[in-house]
Coordinates of C-alpha atoms and ligand atoms in Angstrom, one line a residue:
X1 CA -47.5 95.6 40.9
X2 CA -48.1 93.3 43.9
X3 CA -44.8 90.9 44.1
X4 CA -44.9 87.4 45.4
X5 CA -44.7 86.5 49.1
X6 CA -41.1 85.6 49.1
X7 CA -40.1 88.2 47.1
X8 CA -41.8 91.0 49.4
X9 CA -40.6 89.0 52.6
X10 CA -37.1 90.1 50.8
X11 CA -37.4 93.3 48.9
X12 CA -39.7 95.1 51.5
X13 CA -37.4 97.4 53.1
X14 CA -36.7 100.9 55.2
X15 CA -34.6 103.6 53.3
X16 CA -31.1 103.3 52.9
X17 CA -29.1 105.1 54.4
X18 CA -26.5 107.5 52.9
X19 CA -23.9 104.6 53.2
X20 CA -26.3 102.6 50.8
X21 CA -26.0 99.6 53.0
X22 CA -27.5 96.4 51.4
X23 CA -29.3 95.0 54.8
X24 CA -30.6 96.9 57.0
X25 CA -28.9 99.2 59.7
X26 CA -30.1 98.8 63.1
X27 CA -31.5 101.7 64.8
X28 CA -30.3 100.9 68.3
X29 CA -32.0 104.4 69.1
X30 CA -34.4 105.5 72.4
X31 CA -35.8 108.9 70.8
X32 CA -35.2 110.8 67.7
X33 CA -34.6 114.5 66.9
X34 CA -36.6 117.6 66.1
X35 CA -35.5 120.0 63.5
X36 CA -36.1 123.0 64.9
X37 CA -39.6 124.1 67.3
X38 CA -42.0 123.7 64.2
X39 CA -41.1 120.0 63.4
X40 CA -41.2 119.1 67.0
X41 CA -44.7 120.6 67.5
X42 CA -45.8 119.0 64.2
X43 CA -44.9 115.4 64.9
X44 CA -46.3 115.6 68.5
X45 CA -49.5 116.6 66.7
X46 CA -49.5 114.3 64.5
X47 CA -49.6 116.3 61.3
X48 CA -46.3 114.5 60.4
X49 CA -45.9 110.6 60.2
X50 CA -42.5 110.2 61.8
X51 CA -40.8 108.6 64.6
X52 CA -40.3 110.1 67.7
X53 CA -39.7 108.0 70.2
X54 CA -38.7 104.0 70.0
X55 CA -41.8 103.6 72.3
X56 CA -44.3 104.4 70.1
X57 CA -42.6 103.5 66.7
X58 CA -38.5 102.7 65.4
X59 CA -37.5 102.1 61.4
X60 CA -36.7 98.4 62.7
X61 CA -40.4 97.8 64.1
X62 CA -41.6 99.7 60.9
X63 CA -39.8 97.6 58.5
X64 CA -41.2 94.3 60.5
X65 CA -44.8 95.4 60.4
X66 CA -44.3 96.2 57.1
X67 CA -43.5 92.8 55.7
X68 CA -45.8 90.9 58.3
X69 CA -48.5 93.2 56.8
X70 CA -47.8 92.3 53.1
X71 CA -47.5 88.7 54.1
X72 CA -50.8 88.7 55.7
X73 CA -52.5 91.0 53.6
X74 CA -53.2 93.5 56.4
X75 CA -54.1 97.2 56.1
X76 CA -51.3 98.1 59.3
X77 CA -49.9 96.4 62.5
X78 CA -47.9 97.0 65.5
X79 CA -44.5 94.9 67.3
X80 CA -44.9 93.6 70.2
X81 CA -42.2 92.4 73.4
X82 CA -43.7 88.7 73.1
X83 CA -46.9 86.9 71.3
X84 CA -48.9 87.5 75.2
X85 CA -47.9 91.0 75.1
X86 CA -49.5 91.3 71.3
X87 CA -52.6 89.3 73.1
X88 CA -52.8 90.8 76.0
X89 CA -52.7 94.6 74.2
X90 CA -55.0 93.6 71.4
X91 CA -57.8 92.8 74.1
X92 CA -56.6 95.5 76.4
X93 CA -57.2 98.0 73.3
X94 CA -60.5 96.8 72.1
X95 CA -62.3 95.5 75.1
X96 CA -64.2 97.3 78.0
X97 CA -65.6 96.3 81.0
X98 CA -68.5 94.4 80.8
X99 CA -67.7 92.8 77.2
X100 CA -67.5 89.6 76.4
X101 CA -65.5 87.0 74.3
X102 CA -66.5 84.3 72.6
X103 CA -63.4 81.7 72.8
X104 CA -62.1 78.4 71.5
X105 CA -61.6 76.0 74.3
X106 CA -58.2 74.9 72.9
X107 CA -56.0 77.9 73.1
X108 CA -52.5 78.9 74.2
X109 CA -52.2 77.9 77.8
X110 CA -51.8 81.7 78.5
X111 CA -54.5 83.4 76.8
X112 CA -56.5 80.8 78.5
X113 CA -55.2 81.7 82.0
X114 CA -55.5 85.8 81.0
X115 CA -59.3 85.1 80.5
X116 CA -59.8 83.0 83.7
X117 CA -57.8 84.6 86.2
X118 CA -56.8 88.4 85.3
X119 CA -59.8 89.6 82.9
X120 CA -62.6 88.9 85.6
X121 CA -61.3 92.0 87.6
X122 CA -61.8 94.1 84.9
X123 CA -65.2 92.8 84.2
X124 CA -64.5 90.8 81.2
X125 CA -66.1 87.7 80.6
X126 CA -65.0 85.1 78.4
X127 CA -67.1 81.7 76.7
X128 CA -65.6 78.5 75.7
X129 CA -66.8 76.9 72.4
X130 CA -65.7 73.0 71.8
X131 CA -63.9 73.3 68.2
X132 CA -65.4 71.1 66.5
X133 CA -69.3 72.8 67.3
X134 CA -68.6 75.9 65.7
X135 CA -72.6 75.8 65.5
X136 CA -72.8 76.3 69.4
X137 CA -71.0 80.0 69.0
X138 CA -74.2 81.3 68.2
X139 CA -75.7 80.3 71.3
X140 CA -72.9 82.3 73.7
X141 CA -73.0 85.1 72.0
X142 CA -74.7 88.0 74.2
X143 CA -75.3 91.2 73.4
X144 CA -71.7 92.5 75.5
X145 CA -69.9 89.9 72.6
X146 CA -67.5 92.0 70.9
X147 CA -65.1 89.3 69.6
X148 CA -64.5 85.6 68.4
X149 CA -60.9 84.5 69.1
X150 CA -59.7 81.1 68.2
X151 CA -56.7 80.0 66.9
X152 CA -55.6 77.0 64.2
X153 CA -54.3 75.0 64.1
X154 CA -54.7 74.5 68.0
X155 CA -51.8 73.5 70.2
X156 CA -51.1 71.1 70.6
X157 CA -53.9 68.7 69.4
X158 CA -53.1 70.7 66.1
X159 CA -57.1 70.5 65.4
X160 CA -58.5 73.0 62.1
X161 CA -61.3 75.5 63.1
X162 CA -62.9 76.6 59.7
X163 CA -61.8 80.3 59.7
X164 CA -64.4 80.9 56.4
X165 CA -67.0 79.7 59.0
X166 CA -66.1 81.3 61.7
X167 CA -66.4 85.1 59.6
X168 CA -69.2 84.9 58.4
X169 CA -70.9 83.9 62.5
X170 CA -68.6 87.4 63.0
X171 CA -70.0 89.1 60.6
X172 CA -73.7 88.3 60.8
X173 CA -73.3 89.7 64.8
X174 CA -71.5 92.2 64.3
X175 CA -68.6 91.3 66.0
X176 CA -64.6 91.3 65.6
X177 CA -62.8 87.9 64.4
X178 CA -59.2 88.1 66.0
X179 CA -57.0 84.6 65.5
X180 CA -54.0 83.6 66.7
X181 CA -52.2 82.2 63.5
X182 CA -48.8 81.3 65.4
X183 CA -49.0 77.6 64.1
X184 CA -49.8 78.8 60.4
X185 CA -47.7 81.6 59.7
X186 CA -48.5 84.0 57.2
X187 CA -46.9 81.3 54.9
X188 CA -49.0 79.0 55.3
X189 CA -52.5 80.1 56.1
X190 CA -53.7 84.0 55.7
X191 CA -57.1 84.5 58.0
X192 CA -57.8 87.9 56.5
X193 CA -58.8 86.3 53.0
X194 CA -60.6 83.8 55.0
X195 CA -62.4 87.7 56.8
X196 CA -60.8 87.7 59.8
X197 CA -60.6 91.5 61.5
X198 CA -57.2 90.9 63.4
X199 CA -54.5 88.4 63.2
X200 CA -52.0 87.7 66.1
X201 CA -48.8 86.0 66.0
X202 CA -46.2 84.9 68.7
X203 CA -42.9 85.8 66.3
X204 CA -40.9 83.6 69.3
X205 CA -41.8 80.2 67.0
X206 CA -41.5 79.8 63.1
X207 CA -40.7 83.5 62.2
X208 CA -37.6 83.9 64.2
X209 CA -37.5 80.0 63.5
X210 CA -34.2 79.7 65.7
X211 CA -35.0 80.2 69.2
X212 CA -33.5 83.4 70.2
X213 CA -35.9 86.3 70.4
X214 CA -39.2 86.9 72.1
X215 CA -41.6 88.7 69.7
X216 CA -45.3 89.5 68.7
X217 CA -47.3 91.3 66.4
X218 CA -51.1 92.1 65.9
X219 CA -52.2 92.9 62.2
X220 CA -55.1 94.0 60.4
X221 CA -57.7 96.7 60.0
X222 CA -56.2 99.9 59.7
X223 CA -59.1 101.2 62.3
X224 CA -58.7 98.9 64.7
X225 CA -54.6 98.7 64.8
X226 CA -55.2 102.3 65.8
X227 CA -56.5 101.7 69.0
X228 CA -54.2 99.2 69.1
X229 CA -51.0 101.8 68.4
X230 CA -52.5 104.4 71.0
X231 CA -53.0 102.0 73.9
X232 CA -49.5 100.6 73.1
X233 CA -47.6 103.8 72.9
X234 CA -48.7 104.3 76.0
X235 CA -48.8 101.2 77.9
X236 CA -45.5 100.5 76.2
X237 CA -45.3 96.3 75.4
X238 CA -43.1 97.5 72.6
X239 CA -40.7 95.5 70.5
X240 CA -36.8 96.0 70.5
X241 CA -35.0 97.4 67.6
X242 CA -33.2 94.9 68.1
X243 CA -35.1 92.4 67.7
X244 CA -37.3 93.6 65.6
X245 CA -34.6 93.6 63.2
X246 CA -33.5 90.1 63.5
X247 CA -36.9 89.2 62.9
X248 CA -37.1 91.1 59.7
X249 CA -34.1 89.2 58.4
X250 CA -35.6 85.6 59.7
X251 CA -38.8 86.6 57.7
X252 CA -36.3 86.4 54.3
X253 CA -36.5 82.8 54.8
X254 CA -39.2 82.2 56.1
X255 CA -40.9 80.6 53.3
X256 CA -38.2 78.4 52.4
X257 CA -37.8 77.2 56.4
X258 CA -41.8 76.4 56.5
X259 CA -41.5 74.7 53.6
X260 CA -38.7 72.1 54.9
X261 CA -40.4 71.9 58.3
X262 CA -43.5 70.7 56.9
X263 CA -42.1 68.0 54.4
X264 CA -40.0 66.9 57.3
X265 CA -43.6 67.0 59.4
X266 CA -45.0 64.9 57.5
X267 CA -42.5 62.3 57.2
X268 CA -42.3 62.1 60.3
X269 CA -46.1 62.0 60.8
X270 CA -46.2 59.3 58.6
X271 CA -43.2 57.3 60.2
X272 CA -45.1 57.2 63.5
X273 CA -48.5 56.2 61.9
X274 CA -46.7 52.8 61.1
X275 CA -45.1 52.1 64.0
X276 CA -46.7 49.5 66.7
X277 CA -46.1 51.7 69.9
X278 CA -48.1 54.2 68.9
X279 CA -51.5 54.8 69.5
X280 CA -52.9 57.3 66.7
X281 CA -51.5 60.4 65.4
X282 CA -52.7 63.7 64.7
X283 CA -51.4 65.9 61.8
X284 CA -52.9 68.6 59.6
X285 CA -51.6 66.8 56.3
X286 CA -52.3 63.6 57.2
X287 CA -55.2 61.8 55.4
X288 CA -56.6 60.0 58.4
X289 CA -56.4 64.1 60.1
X290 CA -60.3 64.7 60.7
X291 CA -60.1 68.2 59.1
X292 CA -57.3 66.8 56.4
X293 CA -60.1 68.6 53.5
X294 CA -60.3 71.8 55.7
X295 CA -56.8 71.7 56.2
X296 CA -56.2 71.4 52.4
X297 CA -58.8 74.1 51.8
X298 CA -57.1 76.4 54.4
X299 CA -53.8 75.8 54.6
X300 CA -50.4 75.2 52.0
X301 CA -49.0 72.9 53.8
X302 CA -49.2 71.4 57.5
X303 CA -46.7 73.2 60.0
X304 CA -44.3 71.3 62.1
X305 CA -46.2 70.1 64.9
X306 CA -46.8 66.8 65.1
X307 CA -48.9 65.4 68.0
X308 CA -49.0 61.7 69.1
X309 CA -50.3 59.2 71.5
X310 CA -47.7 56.4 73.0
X311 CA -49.4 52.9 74.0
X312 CA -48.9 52.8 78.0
X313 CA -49.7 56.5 79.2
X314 CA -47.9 58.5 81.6
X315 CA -45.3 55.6 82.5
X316 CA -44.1 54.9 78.5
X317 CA -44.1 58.7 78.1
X318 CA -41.3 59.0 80.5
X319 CA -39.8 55.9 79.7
X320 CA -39.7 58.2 75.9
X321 CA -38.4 61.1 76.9
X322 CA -35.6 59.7 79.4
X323 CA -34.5 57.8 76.0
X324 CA -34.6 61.1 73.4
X325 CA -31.0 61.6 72.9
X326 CA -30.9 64.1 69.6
X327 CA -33.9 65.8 69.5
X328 CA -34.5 68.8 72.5
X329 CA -37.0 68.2 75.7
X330 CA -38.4 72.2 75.9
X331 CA -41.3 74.1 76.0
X332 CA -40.9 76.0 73.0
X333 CA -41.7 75.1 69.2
X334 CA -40.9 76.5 65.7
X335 CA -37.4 76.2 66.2
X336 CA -34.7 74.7 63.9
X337 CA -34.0 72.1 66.4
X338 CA -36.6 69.9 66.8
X339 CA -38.3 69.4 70.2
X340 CA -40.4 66.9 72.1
X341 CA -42.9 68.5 74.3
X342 CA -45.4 66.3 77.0
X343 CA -47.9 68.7 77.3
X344 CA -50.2 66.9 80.6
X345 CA -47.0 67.5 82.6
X346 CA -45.5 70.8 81.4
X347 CA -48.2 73.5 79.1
X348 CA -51.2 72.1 80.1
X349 CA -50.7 70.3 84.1
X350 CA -51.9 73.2 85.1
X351 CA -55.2 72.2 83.8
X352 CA -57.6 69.7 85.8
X353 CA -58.1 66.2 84.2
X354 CA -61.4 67.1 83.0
X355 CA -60.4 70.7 81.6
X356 CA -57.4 68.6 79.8
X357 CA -59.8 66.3 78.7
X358 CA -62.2 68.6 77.1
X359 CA -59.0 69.8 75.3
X360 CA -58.2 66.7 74.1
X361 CA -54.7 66.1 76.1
X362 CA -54.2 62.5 77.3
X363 CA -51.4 61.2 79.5
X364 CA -49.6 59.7 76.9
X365 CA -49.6 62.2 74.4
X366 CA -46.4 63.8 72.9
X367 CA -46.4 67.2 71.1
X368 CA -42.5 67.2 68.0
X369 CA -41.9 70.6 66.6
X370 CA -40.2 68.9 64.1
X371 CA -37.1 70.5 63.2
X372 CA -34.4 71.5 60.1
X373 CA -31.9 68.3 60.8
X374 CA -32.0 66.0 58.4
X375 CA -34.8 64.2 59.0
X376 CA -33.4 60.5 58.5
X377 CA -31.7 62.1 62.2
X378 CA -35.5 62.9 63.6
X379 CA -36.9 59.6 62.6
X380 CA -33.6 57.8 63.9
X381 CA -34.3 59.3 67.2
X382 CA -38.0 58.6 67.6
X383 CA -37.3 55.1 66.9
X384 CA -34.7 54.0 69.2
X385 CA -36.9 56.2 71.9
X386 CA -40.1 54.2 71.0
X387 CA -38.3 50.5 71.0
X388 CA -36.6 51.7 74.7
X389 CA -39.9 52.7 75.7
X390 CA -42.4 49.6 75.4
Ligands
PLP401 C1 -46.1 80.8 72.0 C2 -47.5 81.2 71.7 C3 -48.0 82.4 72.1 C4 -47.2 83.3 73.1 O1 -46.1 83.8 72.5 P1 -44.8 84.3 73.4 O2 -43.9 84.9 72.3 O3 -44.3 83.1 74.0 O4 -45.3 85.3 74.4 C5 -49.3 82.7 71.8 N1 -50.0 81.9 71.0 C6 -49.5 80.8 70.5 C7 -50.4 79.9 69.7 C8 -48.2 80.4 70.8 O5 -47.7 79.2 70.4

């Protein structure tokens, strides 16, 4: 019988060893051995599932697919170095030249600047849709469309695109549904049962959860991870045993992590919505959220970013920041310690003011990954750095 999500995150595991070790070893291995000729001539044909070389596959990797694959309710998957390298390959696999993509505007700032600047030399073209008009995605799509990729929520305006929606536009043309679900994790929000094809995630934020790896993985359709697997093997954006292994052990507690980051979220969310320096702000669980029913609908809980808007743009933004003592300034998000981000002059400056318009990023706008302290310790912080700041 099917388990629960936490207890697969737990029991789903690679063979023991003859030691009978409890966790899991790590295979810290390159290649593997043959047998004799026979076995070594079946395994490069395929005729035997096993691993051969840490390239293509490694009982680390395996063991992390595996568990991303339950949580998501995917068919198969393959590690990746980073999130962008699980992007990059899951486009690089599927996509020819002379195809086309069918994009939310609000994306990672990365994805956005594959599509713009690298995948016109190889002939791909790419079309924005605004997120909230999921109705003009019918319009761009052309014939050469052979995917929709969106994420949600977004970053950092953490806006809901309605995944249900966005399936059954995928389906009725024919064409692949690929999200990013980085924000989400499987925890919180699974896009297959919502009848999306692919899902992608950067493991760098809420898996690992503590800031110290790189990681991504691509799940879903057992057809379509194939080409996936054969490009990689070749092109080789592989994970690390390594790391692959410490992100199988962060997935153990995952769910219990999520859960204290959102109920810290949205304590925080709701501390800010009653102070006087701020302007509005934006989170999933929030009632005044625009999407709060979709989010509900969608989603278990809200995630840990928190967006906000501080009354006197650019100039009380850095007034804020200079006065953050606790909490980290840094680009990244999903970690245990919380961090303030100011996306118009670090993820998204690179961005012209109307591009960052159209995204919804104003001067004065502050992106928390709220954290694990104690979150009387978060809210402290954000006080003091709000009163310093007007
Ligand atoms: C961070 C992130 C990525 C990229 O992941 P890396 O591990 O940094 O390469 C992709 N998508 C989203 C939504 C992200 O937040």
């Amino acid at each position: 019988m099917k388990k629960k999500f936490e207890t697969e995150a737990i029991r789903t595991q690679i063979e023991r060893t003859e030691f009978q070790e409890h966790s899991s070893p790590i295979y810290l291995t390159s290649s593997f051995v043959f047998e004799d000729a026979e076995d070594m001539r079946a395994s490069f044909a395929e005729e035997k599932k096993r691993n051969i070389y840490s390239r293509y596959s490694n009982p680390n990797s395996s063991e992390f697919i595996e568990k991303v694959c339950k949580m998501e309710g995917a068919e198969d998957g393959f590690a990746f170095s980073s999130g962008m390298a699980a992007v990059f390959s899951t486009f690089a696999a599927l996509l020819e030249s002379g195809d086309h993509i069918v994009s939310a505007r609000s994306i990672f700032g990365s994805t956005h600047s594959l599509f713009t600047q690298f995948f016109p030399r190889w002939n791909i073209a790419h079309s924005y849709f605004r997120i909230h008009r999921p109705e003009e995605i019918e319009k761009l799509i052309r014939p050469e469309t052979k995917m929709i990729y969106a994420e949600s929520p977004t970053n950092p305006g953490v806006d809901i695109l309605d995944l249900a929606k966005l399936s059954r536009i995928a389906r009725k043309n024919n064409i692949l549904l690929v999200i990013d679900n980085c924000f989400a994790t499987p925890y919180l929000q699974q896009p297959i049962r919502f009848g999306a094809d692919l899902v992608i995630h950067s493991g760098t934020k809420l898996m690992d959860g503590q800031g110290r790896v790189l990681a991504g993985i691509t799940v879903g359709n057992g057809a379509l991870i194939d080409k996936i697997y054969r490009f990689s093997r070749i092109a080789g954006p592989s994970l690390s045993p390594f790391n692959a292994w410490l992100l199988s052990k962060s997935l153990e507690t995952l769910a219990v992590r999520v859960d204290r980051h959102c109920e810290n979220a949205l304590a925080v969310a709701r501390f800010l919505e009653t102070h006087s320096s701020v302007e509005w702000v934006k989170y999933p669980f929030l009632e005044s959220h625009p999407q709060y029913d979709l989010a509900k609908k969608q989603m278990k809980a809200g995630g840990c970013v928190v967006s906000f808007e501080i009354k006197g743009g650019l100039e009380a933004g850095r007034g804020f920041f200079d006065a953050i003592n606790t909490l980290s300034l840094s680009a990244n998000l999903g970690d245990a310690r919380s961090i303030v981000t100011h996306p118009a002059s670090t993820t998204h400056s690179k961005l012209s003011l109307s591009e960052r318009a159209e995204t919804g990023i104003t001067d004065g706008m502050v992106r928390i990954s709220v954290g694990l302290e104690h979150v009387d310790d978060i809210i402290t912080d954000l006080r003091q750095a709000l009163e310093s700041c007007n």
